[in-house]
Amino acid sequence: MKLRPITQREPGIYGPGSVALPAYVTGILLVGLPLIVVIVFSFLQRGEFGSGVIHKFTLDAYRTVFFETDLMGNQSLNFSFLKIIFRSIMLAFTVTVICLIVGIPTAIWIALQKKSTQRILIALVTIPFWVNVLARTYAWMLLLADGGLFNQIGAPVLLYTSWATFIGLTYAFLPFMVLPIYASAEKLDKSILEAAFDLGASGWRVLIRIVIPMIRFGIFAGIAIVFIPALGAYVQPSLLGGNKSMLIGSLINDQFGESRNWPVGSALAVLLLLMTALILLATRRRKLEFAS
Amino acid sequence: MEQEQGWADLQINALSKSFRDPKGAQVHALDGVSLSIPAGEFIVLLGPSGCGKTTLLRSIAGFEKIDSGHINLGGNRIDLLPPHKRPVNTVFQSYALFPHMSVAQNIAFGLENEKIDKNEVKARVGQVLELVKLTELADRKPSQMSGGQQQRAALARALAKKPKVLLLDEPLAALDLKLRKSMQFELKRIHRATGTTFVFVTHDQNEAMALGDRIAVFNQGKLQQVGTPFEIYTAPASEFVANFIGESTLLQGKISGQIFEGDGLRITNLNQDINANASAKLIVRPEAFTLMQGQTSCGKVEIKEVIFAGDSLEALLVTQSGHEVKVKTGASLLSQLNVGQSVELFVDVNQIGQIA
Ligand SMILES: Nc1ncnc2c1ncn2[C@@H]1O[C@H](COP(=O)(O)OP(=O)(O)O)[C@@H](O)[C@H]1O
Ligand SMILES: [Mg+2]
């Protein structure tokens, strides 16, 4: 007998013209249209005075991103852009790993508390969301600055280093890791954990062999919603890292601002989008593998 | 072998455990429970829902911290050990199979925790799968099996560990009647095949009767009576046990000169072991009463309800004082009994029990 997962959608009710209509309208207006504009811009010419675009098709933007032309007119691969991508990926990866290492035990621990305690702890985890990102980032600037709290207790001045970017991102994204993992850990049947102990497993083995496999979808979700925004992060790298080592988010921002090259900014955004799509596809594939 | 047997006696000594209910009041889930279970016995813990059966089982397994008392297994105190160090295993009511593992992997998990050689693990998984007749489904995930099959898988997983004591918490409760009956036979067979001590929890007295070498009856955290199914059935030690087991009728009245009078009935020629008492309580099982001539008469009763049960008739009667009496009598009387009719009630005095 093949059991149908209860989450499977009923055909029909999610189709257009149903109660889902507002969601379609919002999705198309706020996500679809800007996306199309960005994709179209990336294939157009740079505007005459920098800002805007000229409506003529060209691959110049992508050429600029991937190749550089020296004074003699020879084209060669542009490593500076690849370096920025590599650096962004490494940073997002490290942030994700640290969030996993801290987030998994935290989420599991919360899920093992009494229901009333769980509610309080989850409220505490979401407290940072009540304050604007910029305000929180400025608070970190004060903490990490010369003469700031961290400096006073003996830490070196971290502000405007990659460390500050890293700390700021980890701080900002940790709740996004904890919440989905908690959501799946909370559903764990406690008698299954007891069964594992009953069968002679140590706490460590129960964690590795039982708990983590059972909450894997929460973990995948956490990875996706931490890694992807961390990859394109802009606020923390520019405010805390001082843009000393360029990341892709700041690079895109610069193209629309100082550098005044909208097509290149758009091309970079499209490339970032492709990367995240690839990552999402990869995690989806893993989910399917696990589920079968 | 003799020694091995002695080693695995389970001794429960003055065990107490209380919880706080949501309002903060104390609930005595276990109240000074002492019970001695010889190795290899199939003992059934029987009692109504909430009487503390699960709490006792979880205390033996190590999932509840007991307030006082101790638990010995073969002379070794185990109540201070963490669950994974106790040589007992549990079959959970919800089965608690690991959903991401196949049946074989579920079973192997317990053995892998013991650092047993890989080939030995494989061999033992094969053995228990055969024991519970699941060999063909070894590679199925729990979600791809029926309730009865999951039940067997949970049993196999616990048995693979070769526990000294197997704890089963209402393992058949979720199965339909027919499957439950056949699993009862299976459990008896598996118990004989393994020789392990089975501590089996149920609230169903028929299941307890069918399975137990002995039955321990609980009520409100207290052990009421321990004995063979026959002893519990024929000589209930208290009103509670009498009521809980079968459909016995309790008669209250006075006994003198081996004559009982009370609840609208008069029974003469009582057995010598029934003691005179001004406020006596007698217990009579439905099959000790009859509506056919030949036994001692108890007086006139009115028929309130008659149920045809195939091999017998079950009748609900009312005495002249309004007391209800349940009777099981020969099916041949069916055509002669009508609701509202007044008939004479008889009893086999040898089957009347007295409780204090
Ligand atoms: N974790 C718990 N917290 C509070 N009360 C509990 C807890 N576990 C059991 N109890 C109470 O202890 C009593 C015995 O419960 P239990 O052992 O589950 O009974 P049974 O298995 O016989 O139905 C019940 O009154 C129950 O409400
Ligand atoms: Mg129970």
XYZ file of C-alpha atoms and ligand atoms in Angstrom:
676
model
C 0.000 0.000 0.000
C 1.298 3.425 -0.857
C 0.492 6.012 1.753
C -0.096 9.513 0.513
C 1.581 12.132 2.670
C -1.065 14.262 4.300
C 0.734 17.428 3.244
C 0.070 16.647 -0.390
C -1.975 19.365 -1.991
C -5.496 18.816 -3.086
C -5.651 19.677 -6.771
C -7.783 22.677 -7.602
C -7.879 24.780 -4.490
C -4.433 26.236 -5.089
C -5.077 27.036 -8.732
C -5.481 30.592 -10.060
C -8.887 32.164 -9.546
C -9.206 30.577 -6.101
C -8.527 31.825 -2.605
C -4.861 31.766 -3.614
C -5.374 34.654 -6.039
C -3.994 37.409 -3.747
C -0.866 35.319 -3.283
C -0.426 35.051 -7.046
C -0.904 38.790 -7.532
C 1.588 39.646 -4.787
C 4.050 37.103 -6.079
C 3.901 38.371 -9.636
C 4.020 42.070 -8.728
C 6.681 41.942 -6.022
C 8.881 39.075 -7.158
C 8.194 38.282 -10.795
C 8.269 41.784 -12.302
C 11.431 43.068 -10.582
C 13.105 39.812 -11.503
C 12.218 40.272 -15.171
C 13.431 43.878 -15.063
C 16.788 42.770 -13.618
C 17.196 39.999 -16.171
C 16.316 42.345 -19.053
C 18.650 45.107 -17.766
C 21.553 42.668 -17.626
C 21.336 42.292 -21.404
C 21.142 46.038 -22.164
C 23.724 48.794 -22.664
C 24.903 51.097 -19.953
C 23.153 54.502 -19.860
C 25.016 57.510 -21.230
C 25.738 59.221 -17.933
C 26.090 56.004 -16.002
C 22.653 55.748 -14.523
C 19.876 53.896 -16.316
C 20.140 51.775 -19.432
C 19.958 52.150 -23.189
C 17.485 49.790 -24.766
C 19.903 47.924 -27.029
C 20.722 44.250 -26.627
C 24.316 43.435 -25.729
C 26.316 40.893 -23.732
C 28.726 43.616 -22.580
C 27.652 43.353 -18.959
C 28.507 39.669 -18.731
C 31.711 40.242 -20.689
C 32.747 42.859 -18.139
C 32.054 40.480 -15.291
C 34.008 37.525 -16.650
C 36.775 39.125 -18.748
C 39.065 42.072 -18.466
C 40.564 43.947 -21.359
C 44.107 45.195 -20.921
C 45.580 48.326 -22.518
C 46.565 46.387 -25.604
C 42.970 45.267 -26.086
C 43.642 41.595 -25.120
C 40.895 39.873 -23.218
C 41.623 37.562 -20.288
C 39.564 36.021 -17.482
C 38.623 38.482 -14.778
C 39.768 36.825 -11.606
C 38.761 39.663 -9.312
C 35.086 38.871 -9.796
C 35.636 35.108 -9.339
C 37.602 35.886 -6.177
C 34.721 37.928 -4.810
C 32.308 35.104 -5.548
C 34.636 32.598 -3.920
C 35.076 34.813 -0.855
C 31.293 35.312 -0.568
C 30.668 31.589 -0.789
C 33.318 30.812 1.823
C 31.884 33.399 4.193
C 28.293 32.200 3.715
C 29.483 28.613 4.141
C 31.306 29.359 7.391
C 28.360 31.317 8.752
C 26.053 28.406 7.864
C 28.310 25.850 9.536
C 28.593 27.879 12.739
C 24.830 28.453 12.752
C 24.375 24.682 12.364
C 26.780 23.859 15.175
C 25.091 26.298 17.539
C 21.558 26.024 16.133
C 21.046 22.248 16.126
C 21.741 21.671 19.842
C 19.851 24.832 20.771
C 16.777 23.839 18.761
C 16.794 20.286 20.116
C 17.269 21.478 23.659
C 14.335 23.876 23.332
C 12.177 21.100 21.864
C 12.920 18.899 24.874
C 11.634 21.458 27.395
C 8.135 21.650 28.806
C 5.603 23.137 26.370
C 5.258 26.334 28.400
C 9.038 26.788 28.608
C 9.316 26.113 24.865
C 6.975 28.996 24.094
C 9.052 31.406 26.179
C 12.346 30.254 24.665
C 11.021 30.557 21.110
C 9.777 34.058 21.896
C 13.308 34.884 23.127
C 14.835 33.517 19.922
C 12.607 35.795 17.868
C 13.241 38.945 19.927
C 15.896 40.235 17.473
C 13.192 40.363 14.768
C 11.429 43.063 16.733
C 14.310 45.468 16.102
C 15.306 46.742 12.687
C 18.354 45.083 11.105
C 20.178 48.390 10.748
C 19.641 49.271 14.389
C 20.969 45.893 15.473
C 23.960 46.225 13.181
C 24.782 49.665 14.580
C 24.597 48.135 18.050
C 27.221 45.610 16.966
C 29.362 48.464 15.630
C 29.354 49.972 19.105
C 30.211 46.629 20.693
C 33.074 45.845 18.316
C 34.527 49.357 17.933
C 37.744 50.688 19.423
C 36.887 51.172 23.098
C 33.675 49.159 22.704
C 32.597 46.440 25.115
C 34.593 43.666 23.414
C 37.696 45.819 23.273
C 37.331 46.733 26.950
C 37.261 43.087 27.993
C 40.434 42.407 26.097
C 39.395 41.496 22.554
C 41.211 43.247 19.690
C 39.305 45.880 17.778
C 37.206 43.774 15.417
C 35.191 46.489 13.724
C 35.982 46.867 10.008
C 37.530 43.423 9.773
C 36.164 40.267 8.167
C 35.640 38.981 11.709
C 33.081 41.666 12.369
C 31.229 40.729 9.167
C 31.310 37.106 10.207
C 30.061 37.814 13.744
C 27.326 40.125 12.485
C 26.070 37.624 9.924
C 26.119 34.686 12.326
C 24.221 36.743 14.884
C 21.657 37.857 12.317
C 21.023 34.429 10.804
C 21.168 32.155 13.844
C 17.421 32.485 14.596
C 16.682 31.470 11.003
C 18.605 28.277 11.648
C 17.050 27.573 15.048
C 13.411 28.073 14.055
C 12.981 25.493 11.270
C 15.067 22.922 13.153
C 12.999 23.514 16.278
C 9.823 23.149 14.226
C 10.800 19.645 13.177
C 12.442 18.661 16.495
C 9.299 19.679 18.332
C 7.332 17.090 16.368
C 9.685 14.264 17.392
C 7.847 11.522 19.236
C 9.581 11.291 22.631
C 8.904 7.574 22.865
C 11.165 7.112 19.842
C 14.022 8.716 21.763
C 13.207 6.559 24.763
C 13.203 3.494 22.519
C 16.686 4.402 21.333
C 17.981 4.715 24.904
C 16.113 1.540 25.814
C 18.031 -0.279 23.083
C 21.295 0.684 24.729
C 22.287 3.770 22.756
C 24.307 6.489 24.445
C 23.105 10.091 24.222
C 25.599 10.802 21.457
C 24.434 7.878 19.340
C 20.792 8.817 19.830
C 21.652 12.294 18.522
C 23.608 11.110 15.489
C 21.614 8.052 14.470
C 18.069 9.012 15.467
C 17.495 12.687 16.161
C 19.455 14.294 13.331
C 18.119 11.983 10.602
C 14.608 12.590 11.866
C 14.925 16.391 11.844
C 16.856 16.534 8.559
C 14.172 18.498 6.701
C 14.354 21.226 9.320
C 18.126 21.233 8.938
C 17.930 21.485 5.135
C 15.451 24.339 5.438
C 17.757 26.078 7.938
C 20.747 25.682 5.634
C 18.827 27.131 2.698
C 17.456 30.146 4.539
C 20.811 30.963 6.137
C 23.208 30.275 3.298
C 21.285 32.065 0.553
C 20.792 35.450 2.243
C 24.274 35.228 3.764
C 25.664 34.845 0.233
C 24.132 38.105 -0.918
C 24.373 39.955 2.391
C 25.035 43.664 2.099
C 24.260 45.418 5.375
C 26.716 43.622 7.671
C 29.674 43.517 5.250
C 29.416 47.222 4.532
C 28.690 48.462 8.064
C 30.741 45.997 10.127
C 33.339 44.812 7.624
C 33.847 48.300 6.300
C 33.845 46.841 2.762
C 37.530 46.078 3.164
C 37.199 42.769 1.407
C 34.560 43.023 -1.256
C 31.615 40.626 -1.231
C 29.098 40.046 -3.972
C 26.279 41.906 -2.226
C 28.360 45.041 -1.874
C 29.651 44.671 -5.400
C 26.105 44.648 -6.783
C 25.235 47.651 -4.648
C 28.266 49.521 -5.946
C 27.274 48.941 -9.561
C 23.968 50.677 -9.002
C 25.573 53.389 -6.878
C 29.099 54.691 -7.266
C 30.083 52.701 -10.340
C 26.869 53.601 -12.124
C 26.729 50.504 -14.221
C 23.220 49.104 -13.976
C 23.661 46.340 -16.556
C 26.726 44.956 -14.735
C 24.870 45.191 -11.409
C 21.971 43.338 -12.993
C 24.251 40.719 -14.508
C 25.831 40.127 -11.098
C 22.383 39.828 -9.538
C 21.366 37.303 -12.200
C 24.510 35.273 -11.502
C 23.805 35.335 -7.758
C 20.278 34.196 -8.513
C 21.571 31.299 -10.613
C 23.895 30.237 -7.805
C 21.120 30.198 -5.228
C 18.870 28.315 -7.629
C 21.604 25.693 -7.990
C 21.958 25.403 -4.219
C 18.209 25.043 -3.769
C 18.119 22.370 -6.452
C 20.942 20.534 -4.722
C 19.188 20.520 -1.334
C 15.934 19.488 -2.992
C 17.639 16.561 -4.650
C 19.041 15.481 -1.274
C 15.597 15.675 0.264
C 14.209 13.384 -2.393
C 17.066 10.948 -1.938
C 16.393 10.802 1.787
C 12.673 10.513 1.398
C 12.792 7.528 -0.936
C 20.910 -22.977 33.948
C 19.523 -23.043 37.449
C 21.833 -20.211 38.404
C 21.061 -18.250 35.274
C 17.380 -18.441 36.164
C 17.973 -17.287 39.702
C 20.049 -14.428 38.395
C 17.155 -12.902 36.519
C 14.477 -12.789 39.220
C 12.881 -9.356 39.204
C 12.203 -7.936 42.655
C 10.181 -4.791 43.089
C 10.382 -3.472 46.581
C 8.096 -0.880 48.148
C 8.112 1.268 45.023
C 6.478 4.686 45.270
C 6.182 7.431 42.737
C 3.941 10.451 42.670
C 3.322 13.138 40.106
C 1.855 16.585 40.366
C -1.259 17.060 38.321
C -1.709 20.360 36.453
C -3.415 21.875 39.497
C -0.421 20.981 41.660
C -2.080 18.195 43.619
C -0.131 15.000 44.257
C -1.130 11.898 42.315
C 0.201 8.644 43.733
C 0.916 6.711 40.553
C 2.682 3.985 42.548
C 1.994 3.544 46.222
C 4.287 1.075 47.982
C 4.224 -1.585 45.285
C 6.111 -4.812 46.059
C 6.156 -7.632 43.566
C 8.445 -10.574 43.004
C 8.643 -11.990 39.491
C 10.527 -15.242 38.962
C 12.684 -15.610 35.865
C 10.858 -16.781 32.791
C 7.397 -15.865 34.042
C 4.754 -14.236 31.875
C 3.214 -11.787 34.328
C 0.399 -9.432 33.401
C -0.102 -6.103 35.141
C -3.824 -5.473 35.012
C -5.848 -2.486 36.109
C -8.039 0.349 34.918
C -6.580 3.247 32.983
C -4.567 5.578 35.204
C -3.838 3.008 37.938
C -0.059 3.259 37.457
C 0.757 0.307 35.195
C 2.746 2.357 32.721
C 4.528 4.159 35.534
C 5.652 0.817 36.986
C 6.888 -0.365 33.595
C 8.703 2.906 32.959
C 10.279 2.712 36.408
C 11.655 -0.743 35.597
C 12.914 0.484 32.205
C 14.471 3.551 33.817
C 12.364 6.325 32.292
C 10.779 7.396 35.577
C 12.805 8.364 38.593
C 11.193 6.601 41.528
C 10.566 8.454 44.792
C 11.362 5.509 47.046
C 11.837 1.762 47.026
C 14.162 -0.279 44.870
C 14.252 -2.660 41.950
C 16.552 -5.660 41.865
C 17.243 -7.909 38.948
C 18.849 -11.170 39.978
C 20.112 -9.594 43.172
C 21.614 -6.549 41.456
C 20.057 -3.209 42.117
C 19.076 -1.641 38.779
C 16.947 1.341 39.753
C 19.980 3.624 39.877
C 21.205 2.701 36.391
C 20.376 4.841 33.350
C 17.955 3.174 30.884
C 20.616 2.180 28.381
C 22.544 0.253 31.037
C 19.603 -1.876 32.210
C 19.296 -5.420 30.848
C 15.610 -4.932 30.111
C 13.890 -3.872 26.906
C 10.546 -2.323 26.146
C 7.914 -2.821 23.486
C 6.234 0.562 23.349
C 2.509 0.970 22.913
C 3.099 3.295 19.959
C 5.783 0.831 18.714
C 8.275 3.725 18.533
C 9.989 2.284 15.470
C 12.608 4.521 13.888
C 10.817 5.809 10.777
C 13.974 6.436 8.763
C 15.256 2.880 9.137
C 14.115 -0.408 7.647
C 12.910 -3.185 9.942
C 16.291 -4.891 9.767
C 18.063 -1.605 10.551
C 15.719 -0.972 13.467
C 16.648 -4.344 14.919
C 20.341 -3.983 14.162
C 20.443 -0.569 15.895
C 20.112 -2.137 19.338
C 22.813 -4.685 18.604
C 25.220 -2.144 17.110
C 25.117 -0.340 20.433
C 26.720 -3.400 22.001
C 29.824 -3.591 19.821
C 28.774 -6.986 18.568
C 30.648 -8.323 15.551
C 28.949 -7.469 12.227
C 28.258 -11.052 11.182
C 26.797 -11.827 14.585
C 24.494 -8.792 14.270
C 23.340 -10.026 10.883
C 22.725 -13.515 12.206
C 20.745 -12.293 15.193
C 18.639 -9.931 13.087
C 17.825 -12.916 10.876
C 16.934 -15.055 13.883
C 14.496 -12.625 15.468
C 12.928 -11.779 12.120
C 12.228 -15.459 11.731
C 10.934 -15.697 15.286
C 8.321 -13.007 14.619
C 7.771 -14.150 11.011
C 8.870 -10.918 9.354
C 11.752 -12.250 7.270
C 10.145 -11.167 3.997
C 9.618 -7.588 5.182
C 13.152 -7.026 6.494
C 13.800 -4.134 4.112
C 10.484 -2.357 4.567
C 10.245 0.987 6.329
C 7.775 1.117 9.244
C 5.433 3.354 7.215
C 5.118 0.595 4.638
C 3.775 -1.953 7.112
C 0.453 -2.675 8.764
C -0.109 -2.144 12.496
C 0.292 -5.835 13.226
C 3.540 -6.003 11.289
C 4.913 -2.937 13.051
C 3.984 -4.588 16.316
C 6.042 -7.655 15.394
C 8.947 -5.469 14.316
C 8.922 -3.680 17.669
C 8.841 -7.028 19.429
C 11.720 -8.357 17.330
C 13.772 -5.229 17.983
C 13.432 -5.630 21.740
C 13.972 -9.402 21.720
C 17.121 -9.152 19.601
C 18.824 -7.611 22.633
C 18.171 -10.843 24.570
C 16.856 -8.901 27.557
C 16.519 -10.482 30.982
C 13.085 -8.933 31.165
C 10.844 -7.834 28.302
C 8.435 -5.024 29.157
C 5.314 -4.680 27.024
C 2.999 -1.694 27.504
C -0.454 -2.481 26.085
C 1.224 -3.679 22.899
C -1.969 -5.052 21.353
C -4.284 -2.170 22.237
C -4.131 -0.600 18.790
C -4.942 -3.808 16.899
C -8.376 -4.978 15.866
C -9.968 -7.857 17.739
C -9.057 -10.659 15.356
C -5.462 -9.567 15.007
C -5.245 -9.096 18.759
C -6.358 -12.674 19.354
C -3.822 -14.089 16.927
C -1.054 -11.895 18.397
C -1.912 -13.274 21.829
C -1.130 -16.772 20.595
C 2.024 -15.452 18.931
C 3.156 -13.840 22.164
C 2.653 -17.075 24.087
C 4.634 -18.949 21.459
C 7.437 -16.372 21.476
C 7.512 -16.368 25.258
C 7.945 -20.135 25.295
C 10.560 -19.988 22.537
C 12.714 -17.373 24.266
C 12.179 -18.193 27.938
C 12.475 -14.471 28.734
C 10.526 -12.916 31.589
C 7.571 -11.007 30.103
C 5.991 -8.154 32.038
C 2.871 -7.319 30.078
C 0.594 -4.368 30.798
C -3.078 -4.331 29.858
C -6.398 -2.949 31.032
C -8.290 -5.801 29.370
C -9.103 -8.611 31.806
C -9.726 -11.129 29.029
C -6.309 -10.474 27.591
C -4.800 -10.815 31.056
C -6.550 -14.142 31.603
C -5.466 -15.426 28.204
C -1.807 -14.494 28.557
C -0.651 -14.441 32.142
C 1.056 -17.169 34.119
C 0.145 -14.792 36.906
C -1.825 -11.584 37.004
C -1.082 -8.610 39.234
C -4.156 -6.435 39.661
C -3.599 -2.738 40.374
C -5.870 0.048 41.453
C -4.932 3.655 42.189
C -1.239 2.883 42.422
C -1.683 -0.004 44.810
C -1.192 -3.685 44.139
C -4.526 -5.361 44.892
C -3.836 -9.030 44.305
C -1.315 -11.306 42.622
C -2.152 -14.803 41.530
C -2.782 -17.198 38.701
C -5.687 -16.283 36.437
C -7.664 -19.089 38.123
C -6.999 -17.733 41.615
C -7.812 -14.183 40.623
C -10.996 -15.304 38.931
C -12.267 -17.740 41.512
C -11.010 -16.103 44.683
C -10.832 -12.349 44.242
C -9.255 -10.826 47.323
C -11.221 -7.601 47.273
C -14.369 -6.038 45.996
C -12.330 -4.131 43.462
C -10.739 -7.248 41.997
C -14.075 -9.051 41.973
C -15.705 -6.197 40.092
C -12.827 -5.716 37.723
C -12.484 -9.383 36.794
C -15.554 -10.750 35.093
C -19.064 -9.653 35.917
C -19.385 -10.885 39.455
C -22.252 -9.864 41.688
C -21.510 -8.465 45.101
C -24.029 -9.398 47.805
C -24.059 -7.563 51.113
C -25.932 -8.781 54.153
C -25.615 -10.816 57.294
C -24.429 -14.392 57.669
C -25.254 -16.584 60.626
C -25.646 -20.368 60.847
C -24.335 -20.671 57.278
C -27.323 -18.704 56.005
C -26.935 -15.461 54.099
C -29.662 -12.856 54.072
C -29.398 -9.580 52.232
C -29.956 -7.663 48.977
C -33.331 -9.364 48.621
C -31.881 -12.879 48.562
C -31.652 -15.732 51.060
C -28.959 -18.399 50.541
C -28.909 -21.454 52.824
C -26.339 -24.248 53.203
C -23.317 -21.993 52.737
C -19.919 -23.710 52.734
C -18.092 -24.104 56.026
C -15.318 -21.708 54.945
C -17.800 -18.820 54.814
C -17.581 -17.016 58.117
C -20.468 -15.635 60.106
C -20.546 -11.862 59.921
C -23.144 -9.205 60.598
C -22.019 -7.220 57.554
C -20.713 -9.818 55.159
C -19.733 -9.445 51.500
C -20.158 -12.352 49.149
C -18.922 -12.581 45.573
C -20.778 -14.677 43.045
C -19.658 -15.064 39.455
C -22.365 -15.151 36.746
C -21.824 -18.833 35.966
C -22.247 -19.787 39.650
C -25.861 -18.625 39.398
C -28.349 -20.535 37.316
C -32.027 -20.382 36.469
C -32.282 -24.160 36.190
C -33.461 -26.407 38.986
C -30.978 -28.491 40.915
C -28.914 -26.047 42.949
C -29.602 -24.154 46.166
C -32.433 -21.675 45.820
C -31.815 -17.965 46.507
C -35.330 -16.591 46.054
C -37.472 -14.915 43.401
C -36.032 -12.413 40.929
C -37.371 -10.477 37.976
C -35.794 -10.674 34.511
C -34.642 -7.287 33.292
C -32.614 -8.201 30.227
C -31.651 -11.368 28.337
C -28.745 -11.561 25.911
C -28.146 -14.605 23.755
C -24.375 -15.203 23.595
C -24.266 -18.266 21.410
C -23.064 -20.842 23.887
C -24.949 -19.335 26.815
C -27.529 -16.835 27.939
C -26.561 -13.757 29.885
C -29.376 -12.392 31.978
C -29.619 -9.292 34.110
C -31.950 -9.879 37.048
C -33.334 -7.690 39.811
C -33.998 -8.988 43.304
C -36.988 -7.931 45.346
C -34.859 -5.265 47.040
C -33.835 -3.873 43.653
C -30.299 -5.310 43.638
C -28.909 -6.289 40.233
C -27.600 -9.821 39.661
C -25.797 -11.062 36.554
C -26.372 -14.648 35.527
C -24.888 -16.861 32.879
C -27.111 -19.818 32.221
C -27.771 -22.580 29.709
C -28.714 -21.375 26.228
C -31.540 -23.917 26.105
C -33.656 -21.686 28.345
C -33.870 -18.953 25.690
C -37.470 -19.651 24.652
C -38.686 -19.808 28.264
C -37.351 -16.489 29.517
C -39.169 -13.225 28.956
C -38.295 -9.773 30.173
C -40.480 -8.827 33.136
C -41.080 -12.420 34.116
C -40.521 -13.557 37.720
C -38.292 -16.636 38.090
C -36.504 -18.544 40.832
C -32.718 -18.013 41.112
C -30.372 -20.841 42.085
C -26.710 -20.837 43.047
C -23.869 -23.344 43.374
C -22.819 -22.704 46.987
C -19.364 -24.165 46.309
C -18.623 -21.246 43.997
C -19.483 -18.444 46.407
C -16.537 -16.393 47.586
C -16.294 -14.145 50.609
C -14.288 -10.975 50.862
C -13.348 -9.097 53.965
N 4.418 12.503 33.533
C 3.323 12.572 34.311
N 2.964 13.743 34.884
C 1.896 13.830 35.687
N 1.099 12.807 36.003
C 1.388 11.610 35.459
C 2.515 11.433 34.588
N 2.551 10.135 34.217
C 1.518 9.526 34.815
N 0.811 10.407 35.573
C -0.365 10.096 36.385
O -0.077 8.945 37.151
C -1.180 8.077 37.163
C -0.792 6.724 36.602
O -0.534 6.845 35.248
P -0.103 5.624 34.319
O 1.024 4.908 34.964
O 0.127 6.130 32.968
O -1.419 4.726 34.355
P -1.844 3.492 33.424
O -0.712 3.109 32.564
O -2.222 2.422 34.391
O -3.034 3.946 32.650
C -2.280 8.750 36.385
O -3.127 9.406 37.295
C -1.545 9.732 35.523
O -2.351 10.853 35.278
Mg -0.630 3.087 30.435
